[in-house]
Amino acid sequence: MNCRKPNKRIYEMVEKECKFENNNILFIDDCKENINVAKKMGWNTCNADGHELYKIKESINKFLKKEID
């Protein structure tokens, strides 16, 4: 893809490739800078590292509940 986070271009490329609306994306990352760009794109986000599984699980459950409602 010739670019890396937090370059906004990578997020745009993901949206285009996946063909999901931005509000239907859940982005999990341990870097606050990457999370901030995703939030500006309208994505759902979770700032957590691999040791914060409870945060990841809560974010996924909240995201899925939003999708069901």
Tab-separated table of C-alpha atoms in Angstrom:
chain	number	residue	atom	x	y	z
A	1	MET	CA	0.000	0.000	0.000
A	2	ASN	CA	3.078	2.204	0.199
A	3	CYS	CA	1.948	4.121	3.270
A	4	ARG	CA	1.649	3.559	6.985
A	5	LYS	CA	-0.463	4.638	9.905
A	6	PRO	CA	-1.125	7.356	10.913
A	7	ASN	CA	-1.132	8.677	7.328
A	8	LYS	CA	-4.797	9.407	6.522
A	9	ARG	CA	-4.321	7.834	3.091
A	10	ILE	CA	-4.064	4.316	4.561
A	11	TYR	CA	-7.430	4.717	6.276
A	12	GLU	CA	-9.012	5.948	3.050
A	13	MET	CA	-7.549	2.979	1.206
A	14	VAL	CA	-9.013	0.571	3.766
A	15	GLU	CA	-12.468	2.136	3.398
A	16	LYS	CA	-12.290	1.898	-0.369
A	17	GLU	CA	-10.958	-1.668	-0.405
A	18	CYS	CA	-13.360	-3.013	2.234
A	19	LYS	CA	-16.368	-1.115	0.894
A	20	PHE	CA	-17.672	-0.460	4.417
A	21	GLU	CA	-19.195	2.787	5.576
A	22	ASN	CA	-16.847	4.490	8.021
A	23	ASN	CA	-19.289	4.072	10.928
A	24	ASN	CA	-19.265	0.289	10.335
A	25	ILE	CA	-15.557	-0.052	11.071
A	26	LEU	CA	-14.126	-0.865	14.486
A	27	PHE	CA	-10.432	0.027	14.682
A	28	ILE	CA	-8.361	-1.313	17.588
A	29	ASP	CA	-4.838	-0.015	18.071
A	30	ASP	CA	-2.391	0.658	20.879
A	31	CYS	CA	-1.177	3.990	19.461
A	32	LYS	CA	-3.253	7.052	20.380
A	33	GLU	CA	-2.102	8.905	17.250
A	34	ASN	CA	-3.498	6.133	15.016
A	35	ILE	CA	-6.750	6.118	16.990
A	36	ASN	CA	-7.147	9.892	16.595
A	37	VAL	CA	-6.923	9.680	12.803
A	38	ALA	CA	-9.460	6.835	12.724
A	39	LYS	CA	-11.847	8.861	14.923
A	40	LYS	CA	-11.567	11.816	12.534
A	41	MET	CA	-12.509	9.418	9.732
A	42	GLY	CA	-15.687	8.527	11.645
A	43	TRP	CA	-14.553	5.053	12.639
A	44	ASN	CA	-15.397	3.361	15.924
A	45	THR	CA	-12.191	2.987	17.914
A	46	CYS	CA	-10.630	1.221	20.855
A	47	ASN	CA	-7.256	2.312	22.198
A	48	ALA	CA	-5.859	-0.811	23.861
A	49	ASP	CA	-2.822	-3.027	23.821
A	50	GLY	CA	-2.763	-6.814	23.848
A	51	HIS	CA	-2.841	-6.900	27.637
A	52	GLU	CA	-6.105	-4.940	27.841
A	53	LEU	CA	-8.388	-7.653	26.559
A	54	TYR	CA	-11.247	-6.397	28.733
A	55	LYS	CA	-11.199	-3.051	26.851
A	56	ILE	CA	-11.139	-4.815	23.514
A	57	LYS	CA	-13.998	-7.109	24.523
A	58	GLU	CA	-16.085	-4.165	25.777
A	59	SER	CA	-15.498	-2.247	22.543
A	60	ILE	CA	-16.449	-5.217	20.401
A	61	ASN	CA	-19.608	-5.865	22.420
A	62	LYS	CA	-20.602	-2.184	22.228
A	63	PHE	CA	-19.913	-2.143	18.479
A	64	LEU	CA	-21.920	-5.291	17.841
A	65	LYS	CA	-24.812	-4.054	19.981
A	66	LYS	CA	-24.856	-0.843	17.936
A	67	GLU	CA	-25.023	-2.927	14.778
A	68	ILE	CA	-27.916	-5.015	16.102
A	69	ASP	CA	-29.975	-2.080	17.400
